[in-house]
Amino acid sequence: MRSKGILYKTEAQLRSMIAPGIATRLGLEAAAAAVKAGVTPLELDAIAEKAIRDFGGEPNFKLVPGYSHTLCTSVNANVVHSIPTDEKLQAGDMISIDCGAIIDGWNADAAVTVVVPDPNRPALVAAREKLSEVTKNAMWAGIAALAKGKYLNEVGTAIEKYIHENSDYGILAEYIGHGIGRDMHEEPPVFNYEVHNRGPQIKAGLAVAIEPIISAGSPVSFTQPDGWTVTMKDGKDSCQWEHTVLVHNKGIWVSTAADGGAAGLAAYGVEPRPLS
Ligand code: MG
Ligand code: MG
């Protein structure tokens, strides 16, 4: 991955990344809307695939060698890369849904987390909602840092600061964001924590997936024997949110958000700009 270097996109190429962003969002919205007790992750997978294909996209996770699903569906202590199963969701479960689409050779990648309501366990639901909310807000803090910053590693500094100021959660070190374009995973790495160099310059043509991956307990994880599903070692909850963000001549645009990121970025005084 390192050998290719950062592939800065032209404005025309960035415009080509809008459609896969919409397809990815529609897949995620359809899957998230279907989350309830009794539904299976495999059913969510089929719902997301239909939404992506109805828009004219293709699920890009299926193009990853060895992976044959549209989504990764990580329930409770499973954190990322979880293969959808036929195990029914239970009241109170939290599920992180990671999704991507490709159109005309250009990619998008995004993730949301949903907590299944459980009137009998309000404390559990509240704790899981808080983990999801803090992770989502940390993602927006990172996206705002991309909009305002000079160097890419300001994103990770902002994410870590948000997490530490608002929780005692852990940040998984091994799973980070990435450049995105013709490949779903490109240079540069986008850290979720402070590192001791400033990283590449933020400038027009940069396209990145920003994806904090956060644990309620210790941030130590392991990969299950299926070779994909990553689970927290202490069995505690974990969470992922993700958006694909395009940096262009007039500002930034979150390609996987319906409003380009306007609502999430308002608190930071950042107004996303559509590509003209
Ligand atoms: Mg993803
Ligand atoms: Mg990603």
mmCIF file with all atom_site columns, N, CA, C and O in Angstrom, residues 227-249:
data_model
loop_
_atom_site.group_PDB
_atom_site.id
_atom_site.type_symbol
_atom_site.label_atom_id
_atom_site.label_alt_id
_atom_site.label_comp_id
_atom_site.label_asym_id
_atom_site.label_entity_id
_atom_site.label_seq_id
_atom_site.pdbx_PDB_ins_code
_atom_site.Cartn_x
_atom_site.Cartn_y
_atom_site.Cartn_z
_atom_site.occupancy
_atom_site.B_iso_or_equiv
_atom_site.pdbx_formal_charge
_atom_site.auth_seq_id
_atom_site.auth_comp_id
_atom_site.auth_asym_id
_atom_site.auth_atom_id
_atom_site.pdbx_PDB_model_num
ATOM 1  N N  . GLY A 1 227 ? -11.160 -15.699 10.421 1.00 0.00 ? 227 GLY A N  1
ATOM 2  C CA . GLY A 1 227 ? -10.167 -14.920 9.695  1.00 0.00 ? 227 GLY A CA 1
ATOM 3  C C  . GLY A 1 227 ? -10.561 -13.468 9.457  1.00 0.00 ? 227 GLY A C  1
ATOM 4  O O  . GLY A 1 227 ? -9.762  -12.699 8.925  1.00 0.00 ? 227 GLY A O  1
ATOM 5  N N  . TRP A 1 228 ? -11.768 -13.081 9.836  1.00 0.00 ? 228 TRP A N  1
ATOM 6  C CA . TRP A 1 228 ? -12.267 -11.720 9.584  1.00 0.00 ? 228 TRP A CA 1
ATOM 7  C C  . TRP A 1 228 ? -12.703 -11.029 10.867 1.00 0.00 ? 228 TRP A C  1
ATOM 8  O O  . TRP A 1 228 ? -12.203 -9.960  11.197 1.00 0.00 ? 228 TRP A O  1
ATOM 9  N N  . THR A 1 229 ? -13.679 -11.646 11.552 1.00 0.00 ? 229 THR A N  1
ATOM 10 C CA . THR A 1 229 ? -14.346 -10.984 12.668 1.00 0.00 ? 229 THR A CA 1
ATOM 11 C C  . THR A 1 229 ? -13.348 -10.619 13.771 1.00 0.00 ? 229 THR A C  1
ATOM 12 O O  . THR A 1 229 ? -12.623 -11.486 14.266 1.00 0.00 ? 229 THR A O  1
ATOM 13 N N  . VAL A 1 230 ? -13.322 -9.336  14.128 1.00 0.00 ? 230 VAL A N  1
ATOM 14 C CA . VAL A 1 230 ? -12.440 -8.858  15.195 1.00 0.00 ? 230 VAL A CA 1
ATOM 15 C C  . VAL A 1 230 ? -13.280 -8.602  16.442 1.00 0.00 ? 230 VAL A C  1
ATOM 16 O O  . VAL A 1 230 ? -14.316 -7.925  16.371 1.00 0.00 ? 230 VAL A O  1
ATOM 17 N N  . THR A 1 231 ? -12.829 -9.166  17.567 1.00 0.00 ? 231 THR A N  1
ATOM 18 C CA . THR A 1 231 ? -13.593 -9.143  18.813 1.00 0.00 ? 231 THR A CA 1
ATOM 19 C C  . THR A 1 231 ? -12.730 -8.562  19.931 1.00 0.00 ? 231 THR A C  1
ATOM 20 O O  . THR A 1 231 ? -11.512 -8.778  19.959 1.00 0.00 ? 231 THR A O  1
ATOM 21 N N  . MET A 1 232 ? -13.361 -7.834  20.841 1.00 0.00 ? 232 MET A N  1
ATOM 22 C CA . MET A 1 232 ? -12.625 -7.292  21.985 1.00 0.00 ? 232 MET A CA 1
ATOM 23 C C  . MET A 1 232 ? -12.251 -8.420  22.938 1.00 0.00 ? 232 MET A C  1
ATOM 24 O O  . MET A 1 232 ? -13.073 -9.273  23.279 1.00 0.00 ? 232 MET A O  1
ATOM 25 N N  . LYS A 1 233 ? -10.996 -8.385  23.382 1.00 0.00 ? 233 LYS A N  1
ATOM 26 C CA . LYS A 1 233 ? -10.489 -9.456  24.244 1.00 0.00 ? 233 LYS A CA 1
ATOM 27 C C  . LYS A 1 233 ? -11.236 -9.507  25.567 1.00 0.00 ? 233 LYS A C  1
ATOM 28 O O  . LYS A 1 233 ? -11.481 -10.596 26.118 1.00 0.00 ? 233 LYS A O  1
ATOM 29 N N  . ASP A 1 234 ? -11.608 -8.335  26.111 1.00 0.00 ? 234 ASP A N  1
ATOM 30 C CA . ASP A 1 234 ? -12.301 -8.319  27.408 1.00 0.00 ? 234 ASP A CA 1
ATOM 31 C C  . ASP A 1 234 ? -13.811 -8.523  27.265 1.00 0.00 ? 234 ASP A C  1
ATOM 32 O O  . ASP A 1 234 ? -14.540 -8.506  28.261 1.00 0.00 ? 234 ASP A O  1
ATOM 33 N N  . GLY A 1 235 ? -14.287 -8.721  26.035 1.00 0.00 ? 235 GLY A N  1
ATOM 34 C CA . GLY A 1 235 ? -15.708 -9.002  25.824 1.00 0.00 ? 235 GLY A CA 1
ATOM 35 C C  . GLY A 1 235 ? -16.611 -7.793  25.984 1.00 0.00 ? 235 GLY A C  1
ATOM 36 O O  . GLY A 1 235 ? -17.836 -7.936  25.954 1.00 0.00 ? 235 GLY A O  1
ATOM 37 N N  . LYS A 1 236 ? -16.025 -6.612  26.141 1.00 0.00 ? 236 LYS A N  1
ATOM 38 C CA . LYS A 1 236 ? -16.854 -5.414  26.329 1.00 0.00 ? 236 LYS A CA 1
ATOM 39 C C  . LYS A 1 236 ? -17.267 -4.822  24.986 1.00 0.00 ? 236 LYS A C  1
ATOM 40 O O  . LYS A 1 236 ? -16.731 -5.182  23.931 1.00 0.00 ? 236 LYS A O  1
ATOM 41 N N  . ASP A 1 237 ? -18.191 -3.870  25.035 1.00 0.00 ? 237 ASP A N  1
ATOM 42 C CA . ASP A 1 237 ? -18.743 -3.295  23.813 1.00 0.00 ? 237 ASP A CA 1
ATOM 43 C C  . ASP A 1 237 ? -17.699 -2.504  23.030 1.00 0.00 ? 237 ASP A C  1
ATOM 44 O O  . ASP A 1 237 ? -16.719 -1.999  23.597 1.00 0.00 ? 237 ASP A O  1
ATOM 45 N N  . SER A 1 238 ? -17.970 -2.359  21.753 1.00 0.00 ? 238 SER A N  1
ATOM 46 C CA . SER A 1 238 ? -17.084 -1.597  20.881 1.00 0.00 ? 238 SER A CA 1
ATOM 47 C C  . SER A 1 238 ? -17.911 -1.037  19.736 1.00 0.00 ? 238 SER A C  1
ATOM 48 O O  . SER A 1 238 ? -19.039 -1.470  19.513 1.00 0.00 ? 238 SER A O  1
ATOM 49 N N  . CYS A 1 239 ? -17.331 -0.093  19.024 1.00 0.00 ? 239 CYS A N  1
ATOM 50 C CA . CYS A 1 239 ? -18.163 0.726   18.142 1.00 0.00 ? 239 CYS A CA 1
ATOM 51 C C  . CYS A 1 239 ? -17.347 1.345   17.017 1.00 0.00 ? 239 CYS A C  1
ATOM 52 O O  . CYS A 1 239 ? -16.179 1.697   17.216 1.00 0.00 ? 239 CYS A O  1
ATOM 53 N N  . GLN A 1 240 ? -17.957 1.478   15.857 1.00 0.00 ? 240 GLN A N  1
ATOM 54 C CA . GLN A 1 240 ? -17.322 2.144   14.721 1.00 0.00 ? 240 GLN A CA 1
ATOM 55 C C  . GLN A 1 240 ? -18.327 3.072   14.037 1.00 0.00 ? 240 GLN A C  1
ATOM 56 O O  . GLN A 1 240 ? -19.485 2.721   13.852 1.00 0.00 ? 240 GLN A O  1
ATOM 57 N N  . TRP A 1 241 ? -17.844 4.263   13.673 1.00 0.00 ? 241 TRP A N  1
ATOM 58 C CA . TRP A 1 241 ? -18.556 5.150   12.736 1.00 0.00 ? 241 TRP A CA 1
ATOM 59 C C  . TRP A 1 241 ? -17.570 5.554   11.658 1.00 0.00 ? 241 TRP A C  1
ATOM 60 O O  . TRP A 1 241 ? -16.358 5.663   11.925 1.00 0.00 ? 241 TRP A O  1
ATOM 61 N N  . GLU A 1 242 ? -18.062 5.814   10.462 1.00 0.00 ? 242 GLU A N  1
ATOM 62 C CA . GLU A 1 242 ? -17.145 6.149   9.364  1.00 0.00 ? 242 GLU A CA 1
ATOM 63 C C  . GLU A 1 242 ? -17.846 6.972   8.288  1.00 0.00 ? 242 GLU A C  1
ATOM 64 O O  . GLU A 1 242 ? -19.012 6.741   7.985  1.00 0.00 ? 242 GLU A O  1
ATOM 65 N N  . HIS A 1 243 ? -17.107 7.927   7.722  1.00 0.00 ? 243 HIS A N  1
ATOM 66 C CA . HIS A 1 243 ? -17.548 8.634   6.519  1.00 0.00 ? 243 HIS A CA 1
ATOM 67 C C  . HIS A 1 243 ? -16.387 8.750   5.539  1.00 0.00 ? 243 HIS A C  1
ATOM 68 O O  . HIS A 1 243 ? -15.216 8.776   5.945  1.00 0.00 ? 243 HIS A O  1
ATOM 69 N N  . THR A 1 244 ? -16.737 8.866   4.263  1.00 0.00 ? 244 THR A N  1
ATOM 70 C CA . THR A 1 244 ? -15.773 9.204   3.212  1.00 0.00 ? 244 THR A CA 1
ATOM 71 C C  . THR A 1 244 ? -15.846 10.710  2.970  1.00 0.00 ? 244 THR A C  1
ATOM 72 O O  . THR A 1 244 ? -16.943 11.254  2.786  1.00 0.00 ? 244 THR A O  1
ATOM 73 N N  . VAL A 1 245 ? -14.682 11.366  2.981  1.00 0.00 ? 245 VAL A N  1
ATOM 74 C CA . VAL A 1 245 ? -14.634 12.826  2.887  1.00 0.00 ? 245 VAL A CA 1
ATOM 75 C C  . VAL A 1 245 ? -13.736 13.242  1.713  1.00 0.00 ? 245 VAL A C  1
ATOM 76 O O  . VAL A 1 245 ? -12.611 12.731  1.572  1.00 0.00 ? 245 VAL A O  1
ATOM 77 N N  . LEU A 1 246 ? -14.228 14.164  0.915  1.00 0.00 ? 246 LEU A N  1
ATOM 78 C CA . LEU A 1 246 ? -13.502 14.666  -0.256 1.00 0.00 ? 246 LEU A CA 1
ATOM 79 C C  . LEU A 1 246 ? -13.023 16.082  0.022  1.00 0.00 ? 246 LEU A C  1
ATOM 80 O O  . LEU A 1 246 ? -13.818 16.935  0.419  1.00 0.00 ? 246 LEU A O  1
ATOM 81 N N  . VAL A 1 247 ? -11.735 16.330  -0.183 1.00 0.00 ? 247 VAL A N  1
ATOM 82 C CA . VAL A 1 247 ? -11.186 17.683  -0.049 1.00 0.00 ? 247 VAL A CA 1
ATOM 83 C C  . VAL A 1 247 ? -11.033 18.247  -1.459 1.00 0.00 ? 247 VAL A C  1
ATOM 84 O O  . VAL A 1 247 ? -10.359 17.632  -2.297 1.00 0.00 ? 247 VAL A O  1
ATOM 85 N N  . HIS A 1 248 ? -11.694 19.384  -1.716 1.00 0.00 ? 248 HIS A N  1
ATOM 86 C CA . HIS A 1 248 ? -11.636 19.942  -3.080 1.00 0.00 ? 248 HIS A CA 1
ATOM 87 C C  . HIS A 1 248 ? -11.313 21.435  -3.026 1.00 0.00 ? 248 HIS A C  1
ATOM 88 O O  . HIS A 1 248 ? -11.017 21.979  -1.951 1.00 0.00 ? 248 HIS A O  1
ATOM 89 N N  . ASN A 1 249 ? -11.373 22.071  -4.164 1.00 0.00 ? 249 ASN A N  1
ATOM 90 C CA . ASN A 1 249 ? -10.921 23.464  -4.279 1.00 0.00 ? 249 ASN A CA 1
ATOM 91 C C  . ASN A 1 249 ? -11.667 24.428  -3.370 1.00 0.00 ? 249 ASN A C  1
ATOM 92 O O  . ASN A 1 249 ? -11.108 25.418  -2.925 1.00 0.00 ? 249 ASN A O  1
#
